[in-house]
Coordinates of N, CA, C and O in Angstrom, one line a residue:
V1 N -116.8 116.0 68.1 CA -116.7 115.4 69.4 C -117.2 113.9 69.3 O -118.3 113.6 68.7
Q2 N -116.4 113.0 69.9 CA -116.8 111.6 69.9 C -116.8 111.0 71.3 O -115.9 111.4 72.1
L3 N -117.7 110.2 71.6 CA -117.8 109.6 72.9 C -117.9 108.1 72.7 O -118.7 107.6 72.0
Q4 N -117.0 107.3 73.4 CA -116.9 105.9 73.3 C -117.2 105.3 74.6 O -116.3 105.3 75.5
A5 N -118.4 104.7 74.8 CA -118.7 104.0 76.1 C -118.4 102.6 76.1 O -118.4 101.9 75.0
S6 N -118.0 102.0 77.2 CA -117.7 100.6 77.4 C -117.9 100.2 78.8 O -118.2 101.0 79.7
G7 N -117.8 98.9 79.0 CA -117.9 98.4 80.4 C -119.2 97.7 80.7 O -119.4 97.2 81.8
G8 N -120.2 97.7 79.8 CA -121.4 97.0 80.0 C -121.3 95.5 80.0 O -120.2 95.0 79.7
G9 N -122.3 94.8 80.4 CA -122.3 93.4 80.4 C -123.5 92.8 81.1 O -124.4 93.5 81.4
L10 N -123.4 91.5 81.4 CA -124.4 90.8 82.1 C -123.9 90.6 83.6 O -122.9 90.1 83.8
V11 N -124.8 90.9 84.5 CA -124.4 90.8 85.9 C -125.7 90.3 86.7 O -126.8 90.7 86.3
Q12 N -125.5 89.6 87.8 CA -126.6 89.2 88.6 C -127.0 90.4 89.5 O -126.2 91.3 89.8
A13 N -128.3 90.3 89.9 CA -128.8 91.3 90.8 C -127.9 91.4 92.1 O -127.5 90.4 92.6
G14 N -127.6 92.6 92.5 CA -126.7 92.9 93.6 C -125.3 93.1 93.3 O -124.5 93.5 94.1
G15 N -125.0 92.8 92.0 CA -123.6 92.9 91.5 C -123.3 94.4 91.1 O -124.0 95.3 91.3
S16 N -122.0 94.5 90.6 CA -121.5 95.8 90.2 C -120.9 95.8 88.8 O -120.5 94.8 88.3
L17 N -120.9 97.0 88.3 CA -120.3 97.2 87.0 C -119.7 98.7 87.0 O -120.3 99.5 87.7
R18 N -118.7 98.9 86.2 CA -118.1 100.2 86.0 C -118.1 100.6 84.6 O -117.4 99.9 83.8
L19 N -118.9 101.6 84.2 CA -118.9 102.0 82.8 C -117.9 103.1 82.6 O -117.6 103.9 83.5
S20 N -117.3 103.1 81.4 CA -116.3 104.2 81.0 C -116.8 104.9 79.8 O -117.4 104.3 78.9
C21 N -116.5 106.2 79.7 CA -116.8 106.9 78.5 C -115.6 107.8 78.1 O -115.3 108.8 78.8
V22 N -114.9 107.4 77.1 CA -113.7 108.2 76.6 C -114.2 109.3 75.7 O -114.9 109.0 74.7
V23 N -113.9 110.5 75.9 CA -114.3 111.6 75.1 C -113.1 112.1 74.3 O -112.0 112.3 74.9
S24 N -113.4 112.4 73.0 CA -112.4 113.0 72.2 C -113.0 114.2 71.5 O -114.2 114.2 71.2
G25 N -112.2 115.3 71.3 CA -112.7 116.5 70.7 C -113.3 117.5 71.7 O -113.7 118.6 71.3
R26 N -113.3 117.1 72.9 CA -113.8 118.0 74.0 C -113.2 117.6 75.3 O -112.9 116.5 75.5
T27 N -112.8 118.6 76.1 CA -112.2 118.4 77.3 C -113.2 118.2 78.4 O -114.0 119.2 78.7
V28 N -113.2 117.1 79.1 CA -114.2 116.8 80.1 C -114.1 117.8 81.3 O -115.1 118.0 82.0
S29 N -112.9 118.3 81.6 CA -112.8 119.3 82.7 C -113.4 120.6 82.4 O -113.6 121.4 83.3
S30 N -113.8 120.8 81.1 CA -114.5 122.1 80.8 C -115.9 121.9 80.2 O -116.4 122.8 79.6
A31 N -116.4 120.7 80.5 CA -117.8 120.5 79.9 C -118.5 119.6 80.9 O -117.9 118.7 81.5
G32 N -119.8 119.8 81.1 CA -120.6 118.9 81.9 C -120.8 117.6 81.1 O -120.9 117.6 79.9
T33 N -120.7 116.5 81.8 CA -120.8 115.2 81.2 C -121.8 114.4 82.1 O -122.0 114.6 83.2
G34 N -122.4 113.4 81.4 CA -123.4 112.6 82.1 C -123.7 111.3 81.5 O -123.2 111.0 80.4
W35 N -124.6 110.6 82.2 CA -125.1 109.3 81.7 C -126.6 109.3 81.6 O -127.2 109.8 82.6
F36 N -127.1 108.6 80.6 CA -128.5 108.4 80.4 C -128.7 106.9 80.2 O -127.7 106.2 79.9
R37 N -129.9 106.4 80.2 CA -130.2 105.1 79.9 C -131.5 104.9 79.2 O -132.4 105.8 79.4
Q38 N -131.6 103.9 78.4 CA -132.8 103.6 77.7 C -133.1 102.2 77.7 O -132.3 101.4 77.1
A39 N -134.2 101.8 78.3 CA -134.7 100.4 78.3 C -135.6 100.2 77.1 O -136.2 101.1 76.6
P40 N -135.7 98.9 76.7 CA -136.6 98.6 75.6 C -138.0 99.1 75.8 O -138.6 98.9 76.8
G41 N -138.6 99.8 74.8 CA -139.9 100.3 74.9 C -140.1 101.5 75.8 O -141.3 102.0 76.0
K42 N -139.0 102.0 76.3 CA -139.1 103.2 77.2 C -138.3 104.4 76.7 O -137.4 104.2 75.8
E43 N -138.6 105.5 77.2 CA -137.9 106.7 76.8 C -136.6 106.8 77.5 O -136.4 106.2 78.5
R44 N -135.7 107.5 76.8 CA -134.4 107.7 77.4 C -134.6 108.5 78.7 O -135.3 109.5 78.8
E45 N -133.8 108.1 79.8 CA -133.9 108.8 81.1 C -132.6 109.2 81.6 O -131.6 108.5 81.4
F46 N -132.6 110.3 82.3 CA -131.4 110.8 83.0 C -130.9 109.9 84.1 O -131.8 109.4 84.9
V47 N -129.6 109.6 84.2 CA -129.1 108.8 85.3 C -128.2 109.7 86.2 O -128.5 109.7 87.4
A48 N -127.2 110.3 85.7 CA -126.3 111.1 86.5 C -125.5 112.1 85.7 O -125.4 111.9 84.4
R49 N -125.1 113.1 86.3 CA -124.2 114.1 85.6 C -123.2 114.7 86.6 O -123.4 114.7 87.8
I50 N -122.1 115.2 86.0 CA -121.1 115.8 86.8 C -120.7 117.1 86.1 O -120.6 117.2 84.9
S51 N -120.7 118.2 86.9 CA -120.5 119.5 86.3 C -119.0 119.8 86.2 O -118.2 119.2 86.8
W52 N -118.7 120.7 85.2 CA -117.3 121.0 85.0 C -116.8 122.0 86.0 O -115.6 122.1 86.3
I53 N -117.7 122.7 86.7 CA -117.3 123.6 87.7 C -117.5 123.0 89.1 O -118.6 122.6 89.5
G54 N -116.4 122.7 89.8 CA -116.5 122.2 91.1 C -116.8 120.7 91.2 O -116.9 120.1 92.2
S55 N -117.0 120.1 90.0 CA -117.4 118.6 89.9 C -118.6 118.2 90.8 O -118.6 117.2 91.4
S56 N -119.5 119.1 90.8 CA -120.8 118.7 91.5 C -121.4 117.6 90.8 O -121.4 117.5 89.6
T57 N -122.1 116.7 91.5 CA -122.7 115.5 90.9 C -124.2 115.5 91.2 O -124.7 116.1 92.3
Y58 N -125.0 115.0 90.3 CA -126.4 114.9 90.4 C -126.9 113.6 89.9 O -126.3 113.0 89.0
Y59 N -127.9 113.0 90.6 CA -128.4 111.7 90.3 C -129.9 111.6 90.2 O -130.6 112.4 90.9
A60 N -130.4 110.7 89.4 CA -131.8 110.4 89.4 C -132.1 109.7 90.7 O -131.2 109.0 91.3
D61 N -133.2 109.9 91.2 CA -133.7 109.3 92.5 C -133.5 107.8 92.5 O -133.2 107.2 93.5
S62 N -133.8 107.2 91.4 CA -133.8 105.7 91.3 C -132.4 105.1 91.4 O -132.3 103.9 91.7
V63 N -131.3 105.9 91.3 CA -130.0 105.4 91.4 C -129.2 106.0 92.6 O -128.0 105.5 92.8
K64 N -129.8 107.0 93.2 CA -129.0 107.7 94.3 C -128.6 106.7 95.3 O -129.4 105.9 95.8
G65 N -127.4 106.8 95.8 CA -126.9 105.9 96.8 C -126.3 104.6 96.3 O -125.6 103.9 97.0
R66 N -126.6 104.3 95.0 CA -126.0 103.1 94.4 C -125.0 103.3 93.3 O -124.1 102.6 93.1
F67 N -125.2 104.4 92.5 CA -124.4 104.8 91.4 C -123.5 106.0 91.8 O -123.9 106.9 92.5
T68 N -122.3 106.0 91.2 CA -121.4 107.1 91.4 C -120.8 107.6 90.1 O -120.2 106.7 89.4
I69 N -120.9 108.8 89.8 CA -120.3 109.4 88.6 C -119.0 110.1 88.9 O -118.9 110.7 90.0
S70 N -118.0 109.9 88.1 CA -116.7 110.5 88.4 C -116.0 110.8 87.0 O -116.4 110.3 86.0
R71 N -114.9 111.5 87.1 CA -114.1 111.7 85.8 C -112.6 111.7 86.1 O -112.2 112.0 87.3
D72 N -111.9 111.4 85.1 CA -110.4 111.4 85.2 C -110.0 112.4 84.1 O -110.0 112.1 82.9
N73 N -109.6 113.6 84.5 CA -109.3 114.7 83.5 C -108.1 114.3 82.7 O -108.0 114.6 81.5
A74 N -107.1 113.6 83.3 CA -105.9 113.2 82.5 C -106.2 112.2 81.4 O -105.6 112.2 80.3
K75 N -107.2 111.4 81.6 CA -107.7 110.4 80.6 C -108.8 110.9 79.8 O -109.3 110.2 78.9
N76 N -109.3 112.1 80.1 CA -110.5 112.6 79.5 C -111.7 111.6 79.4 O -112.3 111.4 78.4
T77 N -111.9 111.0 80.5 CA -112.8 109.9 80.6 C -113.8 110.1 81.8 O -113.4 110.6 82.8
V78 N -115.0 109.7 81.6 CA -116.0 109.8 82.6 C -116.5 108.4 83.0 O -116.6 107.5 82.1
Y79 N -116.7 108.1 84.3 CA -117.1 106.8 84.7 C -118.4 106.8 85.4 O -118.9 107.8 85.9
L80 N -119.0 105.6 85.4 CA -120.2 105.4 86.2 C -120.1 104.1 86.9 O -120.1 103.0 86.3
Q81 N -119.8 104.2 88.2 CA -119.7 103.0 89.1 C -121.1 102.6 89.5 O -121.8 103.5 90.1
M82 N -121.6 101.4 89.2 CA -122.9 101.0 89.5 C -122.8 99.8 90.5 O -122.3 98.8 90.2
N83 N -123.4 100.0 91.7 CA -123.4 99.0 92.7 C -124.8 98.6 93.0 O -125.8 99.3 92.7
S84 N -124.9 97.4 93.7 CA -126.3 97.0 94.1 C -127.3 97.0 92.9 O -128.4 97.5 93.0
L85 N -126.8 96.5 91.8 CA -127.6 96.5 90.6 C -128.9 95.7 90.7 O -129.0 94.7 91.4
K86 N -130.0 96.3 90.1 CA -131.3 95.6 90.1 C -131.7 95.3 88.7 O -131.3 95.9 87.8
P87 N -132.6 94.3 88.5 CA -133.1 94.0 87.2 C -133.7 95.3 86.4 O -133.5 95.4 85.2
E88 N -134.3 96.2 87.2 CA -134.8 97.4 86.5 C -133.8 98.4 86.1 O -134.1 99.3 85.4
D89 N -132.5 98.1 86.4 CA -131.4 98.9 85.8 C -131.0 98.4 84.4 O -130.2 99.1 83.8
T90 N -131.6 97.3 84.0 CA -131.3 96.9 82.6 C -131.6 97.9 81.6 O -132.8 98.4 81.5
A91 N -130.6 98.2 80.7 CA -130.8 99.3 79.7 C -129.6 99.5 78.9 O -128.5 98.9 79.3
V92 N -129.7 100.2 77.8 CA -128.5 100.7 77.2 C -128.1 102.0 77.9 O -128.9 102.9 78.0
Y93 N -126.8 102.1 78.3 CA -126.3 103.3 79.0 C -125.5 104.1 78.0 O -124.6 103.6 77.3
I94 N -125.9 105.4 77.9 CA -125.4 106.3 77.0 C -124.7 107.5 77.7 O -125.3 108.1 78.6
C95 N -123.5 107.8 77.3 CA -122.8 109.0 77.8 C -123.0 110.2 76.9 O -123.3 110.0 75.7
A96 N -123.0 111.4 77.5 CA -123.2 112.6 76.8 C -122.4 113.8 77.3 O -122.0 113.8 78.5
V97 N -122.2 114.8 76.5 CA -121.5 116.0 76.8 C -122.5 117.1 76.7 O -123.3 117.2 75.7
R98 N -122.4 118.1 77.6 CA -123.4 119.1 77.7 C -122.7 120.5 77.4 O -121.6 120.7 77.8
S99 N -123.5 121.4 76.7 CA -123.0 122.7 76.4 C -124.1 123.6 77.0 O -125.3 123.6 76.5
G100 N -123.8 124.3 78.1 CA -124.8 125.1 78.7 C -125.9 124.2 79.3 O -125.5 123.3 80.1
S101 N -127.1 124.4 78.9 CA -128.2 123.5 79.4 C -128.6 122.4 78.4 O -129.6 121.7 78.7
S102 N -127.9 122.3 77.4 CA -128.2 121.3 76.3 C -127.2 120.2 76.2 O -126.0 120.4 76.2
W103 N -127.7 119.0 76.1 CA -126.9 117.8 75.8 C -126.7 117.8 74.3 O -127.6 117.4 73.6
D104 N -125.5 118.1 73.8 CA -125.4 118.2 72.4 C -124.5 117.1 71.7 O -124.4 117.1 70.5
H105 N -123.9 116.3 72.5 CA -123.1 115.2 71.9 C -123.4 113.9 72.7 O -123.3 113.9 73.9
W106 N -123.6 112.8 71.9 CA -124.0 111.6 72.5 C -123.1 110.4 72.1 O -122.7 110.4 70.9
G107 N -122.9 109.4 72.9 CA -122.2 108.2 72.5 C -123.1 107.2 72.0 O -124.3 107.4 71.9
Q108 N -122.6 106.1 71.7 CA -123.4 105.0 71.1 C -124.1 104.1 72.1 O -125.0 103.4 71.8
G109 N -123.6 104.1 73.3 CA -124.2 103.3 74.3 C -123.6 102.0 74.6 O -122.9 101.4 73.7
T110 N -123.8 101.5 75.8 CA -123.3 100.1 76.2 C -124.4 99.4 76.9 O -125.0 100.0 77.8
Q111 N -124.6 98.1 76.6 CA -125.7 97.4 77.1 C -125.4 96.9 78.6 O -124.3 96.2 78.8
V112 N -126.3 97.1 79.5 CA -126.2 96.5 80.8 C -127.4 95.7 81.0 O -128.5 96.1 80.9
T113 N -127.2 94.4 81.4 CA -128.3 93.5 81.7 C -128.1 92.9 83.1 O -127.1 92.4 83.4
V114 N -129.1 93.1 83.9 CA -129.1 92.6 85.3 C -130.1 91.5 85.4 O -131.3 91.7 85.2
S115 N -129.6 90.3 85.7 CA -130.5 89.1 85.9 C -130.9 89.0 87.3 O -130.2 89.3 88.3
S116 N -132.1 88.5 87.5 CA -132.7 88.3 88.9 C -132.3 87.0 89.4 O -131.8 86.1 88.8

């Protein structure tokens, strides 16, 4: 299984970015997928996930109402739409695929930098 994330960049506070994660070797319609982030000197933290059954979505409190996770089954791709970005959202964003309750495949990450 391989995950290729893209879409990161430098944006001013209040701006938007859309991250993409193309998955190969696994069908996103039959696997839970999600996004995590890791800022310098901090531990990796959960951002959002979408379940393969019913496409239920879950978010960290810090991004709820600003970020939206979605997927395109035809493209086997998961997205993270990020609006109203804040400097504290600066991090490497990493997509992952879940088996049961374990995240067992990870992408390489894409850098998001939000300037104040």
